[in-house]
């Protein structure tokens, strides 16, 4: 019971991560549509930002799996 609760709490960390990733992509696309000359710089920053935000979700998933099996 405690392991399942611990895993559920760890997985709840994924929700803000997904919202943050969507926010990053939304604003990058908005910037690209307003200033097409900045496309390559914005795309690079967007991919780097998404990768950093995604690591939070991966760490939360790893913690959830460890909570269940340990």
Tab-separated table of N, CA and C in Angstrom:
chain	number	residue	atom	x	y	z
A	1	UNK	N	0.824	-1.192	0.000
A	1	UNK	CA	0.000	0.000	0.000
A	1	UNK	C	0.868	1.256	0.000
A	2	UNK	N	1.880	1.286	0.833
A	2	UNK	CA	2.749	2.452	0.923
A	2	UNK	C	3.538	2.638	-0.368
A	3	UNK	N	3.960	1.524	-0.980
A	3	UNK	CA	4.713	1.617	-2.228
A	3	UNK	C	3.860	2.214	-3.339
A	4	UNK	N	2.592	1.819	-3.403
A	4	UNK	CA	1.700	2.348	-4.435
A	4	UNK	C	1.453	3.838	-4.229
A	5	UNK	N	1.311	4.251	-2.984
A	5	UNK	CA	1.109	5.670	-2.689
A	5	UNK	C	2.351	6.483	-3.051
A	6	UNK	N	3.497	5.941	-2.750
A	6	UNK	CA	4.758	6.607	-3.085
A	6	UNK	C	4.898	6.746	-4.604
A	7	UNK	N	4.548	5.696	-5.340
A	7	UNK	CA	4.626	5.744	-6.799
A	7	UNK	C	3.632	6.754	-7.369
A	8	UNK	N	2.440	6.827	-6.793
A	8	UNK	CA	1.438	7.777	-7.271
A	8	UNK	C	1.904	9.213	-7.063
A	9	UNK	N	2.519	9.473	-5.946
A	9	UNK	CA	3.027	10.825	-5.676
A	9	UNK	C	4.161	11.168	-6.641
A	10	UNK	N	5.005	10.196	-6.934
A	10	UNK	CA	6.108	10.435	-7.869
A	10	UNK	C	5.585	10.692	-9.276
A	11	UNK	N	4.548	9.994	-9.672
A	11	UNK	CA	3.984	10.172	-11.008
A	11	UNK	C	3.286	11.529	-11.125
A	12	UNK	N	2.788	12.052	-10.007
A	12	UNK	CA	2.139	13.367	-10.064
A	12	UNK	C	3.130	14.461	-10.442
A	13	UNK	N	4.411	14.196	-10.338
A	13	UNK	CA	5.422	15.162	-10.775
A	13	UNK	C	5.486	15.258	-12.291
A	14	UNK	N	4.909	14.290	-12.988
A	14	UNK	CA	4.940	14.288	-14.447
A	14	UNK	C	3.943	15.309	-15.012
A	15	UNK	N	2.860	15.551	-14.322
A	15	UNK	CA	1.844	16.471	-14.839
A	15	UNK	C	2.389	17.886	-15.057
A	16	UNK	N	3.037	18.504	-14.086
A	16	UNK	CA	3.599	19.839	-14.363
A	16	UNK	C	4.682	19.807	-15.437
A	17	UNK	N	5.371	18.685	-15.543
A	17	UNK	CA	6.396	18.550	-16.573
A	17	UNK	C	5.768	18.595	-17.960
A	18	UNK	N	4.664	17.904	-18.139
A	18	UNK	CA	3.977	17.903	-19.430
A	18	UNK	C	3.412	19.286	-19.752
A	19	UNK	N	2.862	19.944	-18.748
A	19	UNK	CA	2.333	21.295	-18.956
A	19	UNK	C	3.468	22.253	-19.315
A	20	UNK	N	4.606	22.116	-18.641
A	20	UNK	CA	5.753	22.964	-18.938
A	20	UNK	C	6.299	22.743	-20.335
A	21	UNK	N	6.331	21.502	-20.762
A	21	UNK	CA	6.818	21.202	-22.110
A	21	UNK	C	5.880	21.778	-23.160
A	22	UNK	N	4.579	21.661	-22.940
A	22	UNK	CA	3.615	22.240	-23.873
A	22	UNK	C	3.742	23.758	-23.917
A	23	UNK	N	4.002	24.363	-22.770
A	23	UNK	CA	4.165	25.815	-22.702
A	23	UNK	C	5.397	26.263	-23.489
A	24	UNK	N	6.482	25.525	-23.352
A	24	UNK	CA	7.724	25.852	-24.074
A	24	UNK	C	7.493	25.770	-25.577
A	25	UNK	N	6.865	24.704	-26.039
A	25	UNK	CA	6.632	24.524	-27.469
A	25	UNK	C	5.673	25.587	-27.997
A	26	UNK	N	4.634	25.887	-27.228
A	26	UNK	CA	3.652	26.893	-27.639
A	26	UNK	C	4.308	28.249	-27.860
A	27	UNK	N	5.127	28.660	-26.924
A	27	UNK	CA	5.755	29.971	-27.043
A	27	UNK	C	6.862	29.993	-28.088
A	28	UNK	N	7.517	28.871	-28.310
A	28	UNK	CA	8.530	28.815	-29.370
A	28	UNK	C	7.867	28.941	-30.743
A	29	UNK	N	6.746	28.255	-30.931
A	29	UNK	CA	6.028	28.359	-32.204
A	29	UNK	C	5.483	29.772	-32.388
A	30	UNK	N	5.011	30.380	-31.312
A	30	UNK	CA	4.528	31.751	-31.383
A	30	UNK	C	5.661	32.687	-31.799
A	31	UNK	N	6.830	32.491	-31.224
A	31	UNK	CA	7.977	33.316	-31.596
A	31	UNK	C	8.414	33.092	-33.034
A	32	UNK	N	8.342	31.842	-33.498
A	32	UNK	CA	8.707	31.548	-34.881
A	32	UNK	C	7.730	32.182	-35.861
A	33	UNK	N	6.460	32.217	-35.495
A	33	UNK	CA	5.475	32.813	-36.404
A	33	UNK	C	5.593	34.334	-36.428
A	34	UNK	N	6.025	34.939	-35.346
A	34	UNK	CA	6.169	36.395	-35.307
A	34	UNK	C	7.462	36.862	-35.971
A	35	UNK	N	8.509	36.055	-35.877
A	35	UNK	CA	9.805	36.448	-36.411
A	35	UNK	C	10.447	35.246	-37.102
A	36	UNK	N	10.129	35.005	-38.366
A	36	UNK	CA	10.641	33.808	-39.062
A	36	UNK	C	12.164	33.745	-39.175
A	37	UNK	N	12.847	34.884	-39.074
A	37	UNK	CA	14.311	34.864	-39.176
A	37	UNK	C	14.952	34.183	-37.976
A	38	UNK	N	14.247	34.119	-36.875
A	38	UNK	CA	14.783	33.502	-35.651
A	38	UNK	C	14.466	32.011	-35.564
A	39	UNK	N	14.006	31.419	-36.662
A	39	UNK	CA	13.551	30.033	-36.647
A	39	UNK	C	14.613	29.073	-36.112
A	40	UNK	N	15.826	29.141	-36.641
A	40	UNK	CA	16.846	28.157	-36.251
A	40	UNK	C	17.268	28.331	-34.788
A	41	UNK	N	17.383	29.570	-34.333
A	41	UNK	CA	17.781	29.806	-32.943
A	41	UNK	C	16.668	29.378	-31.981
A	42	UNK	N	15.417	29.694	-32.329
A	42	UNK	CA	14.295	29.299	-31.476
A	42	UNK	C	14.106	27.783	-31.459
A	43	UNK	N	14.298	27.147	-32.615
A	43	UNK	CA	14.144	25.697	-32.678
A	43	UNK	C	15.179	25.000	-31.801
A	44	UNK	N	16.411	25.470	-31.852
A	44	UNK	CA	17.467	24.880	-31.031
A	44	UNK	C	17.158	25.050	-29.551
A	45	UNK	N	16.743	26.249	-29.170
A	45	UNK	CA	16.400	26.501	-27.761
A	45	UNK	C	15.192	25.684	-27.329
A	46	UNK	N	14.210	25.526	-28.237
A	46	UNK	CA	13.017	24.749	-27.909
A	46	UNK	C	13.370	23.281	-27.679
A	47	UNK	N	14.199	22.721	-28.524
A	47	UNK	CA	14.580	21.315	-28.379
A	47	UNK	C	15.373	21.112	-27.093
A	48	UNK	N	16.272	22.029	-26.781
A	48	UNK	CA	17.032	21.934	-25.537
A	48	UNK	C	16.112	22.067	-24.325
A	49	UNK	N	15.185	23.006	-24.373
A	49	UNK	CA	14.231	23.181	-23.280
A	49	UNK	C	13.344	21.966	-23.091
A	50	UNK	N	12.866	21.403	-24.190
A	50	UNK	CA	12.023	20.200	-24.092
A	50	UNK	C	12.814	19.025	-23.522
A	51	UNK	N	14.071	18.915	-23.892
A	51	UNK	CA	14.885	17.822	-23.362
A	51	UNK	C	15.090	17.976	-21.856
A	52	UNK	N	15.314	19.201	-21.399
A	52	UNK	CA	15.503	19.425	-19.968
A	52	UNK	C	14.217	19.182	-19.192
A	53	UNK	N	13.090	19.591	-19.754
A	53	UNK	CA	11.811	19.375	-19.080
A	53	UNK	C	11.470	17.887	-19.065
A	54	UNK	N	11.800	17.197	-20.133
A	54	UNK	CA	11.478	15.767	-20.229
A	54	UNK	C	12.270	14.943	-19.219
A	55	UNK	N	13.459	15.391	-18.850
A	55	UNK	CA	14.240	14.645	-17.869
A	55	UNK	C	13.530	14.591	-16.519
A	56	UNK	N	12.762	15.621	-16.200
A	56	UNK	CA	11.991	15.610	-14.957
A	56	UNK	C	10.991	14.467	-14.968
A	57	UNK	N	10.318	14.275	-16.083
A	57	UNK	CA	9.351	13.185	-16.197
A	57	UNK	C	10.041	11.826	-16.131
A	58	UNK	N	11.190	11.717	-16.736
A	58	UNK	CA	11.909	10.440	-16.711
A	58	UNK	C	12.381	10.117	-15.295
A	59	UNK	N	12.881	11.134	-14.574
A	59	UNK	CA	13.296	10.902	-13.188
A	59	UNK	C	12.113	10.505	-12.312
A	60	UNK	N	10.962	11.138	-12.522
A	60	UNK	CA	9.769	10.796	-11.741
A	60	UNK	C	9.330	9.362	-12.038
A	61	UNK	N	9.395	8.969	-13.289
A	61	UNK	CA	9.047	7.591	-13.643
A	61	UNK	C	10.023	6.610	-13.009
A	62	UNK	N	11.293	6.933	-13.021
A	62	UNK	CA	12.300	6.074	-12.405
A	62	UNK	C	12.059	5.936	-10.905
A	63	UNK	N	11.733	7.044	-10.246
A	63	UNK	CA	11.437	6.999	-8.815
A	63	UNK	C	10.195	6.163	-8.547
A	64	UNK	N	9.168	6.294	-9.392
A	64	UNK	CA	7.955	5.503	-9.221
A	64	UNK	C	8.240	4.004	-9.352
A	65	UNK	N	9.047	3.651	-10.341
A	65	UNK	CA	9.389	2.235	-10.520
A	65	UNK	C	10.194	1.719	-9.330
A	66	UNK	N	11.124	2.517	-8.843
A	66	UNK	CA	11.901	2.105	-7.675
A	66	UNK	C	11.014	1.962	-6.453
A	67	UNK	N	10.033	2.846	-6.291
A	67	UNK	CA	9.119	2.754	-5.150
A	67	UNK	C	8.285	1.482	-5.198
A	68	UNK	N	7.888	1.086	-6.378
A	68	UNK	CA	7.049	-0.117	-6.498
A	68	UNK	C	7.839	-1.373	-6.214
A	69	UNK	N	9.062	-1.468	-6.751
A	69	UNK	CA	9.800	-2.726	-6.653
A	69	UNK	C	10.772	-2.812	-5.488
A	70	UNK	N	10.922	-1.763	-4.712
A	70	UNK	CA	11.858	-1.838	-3.587
A	70	UNK	C	11.140	-1.705	-2.276
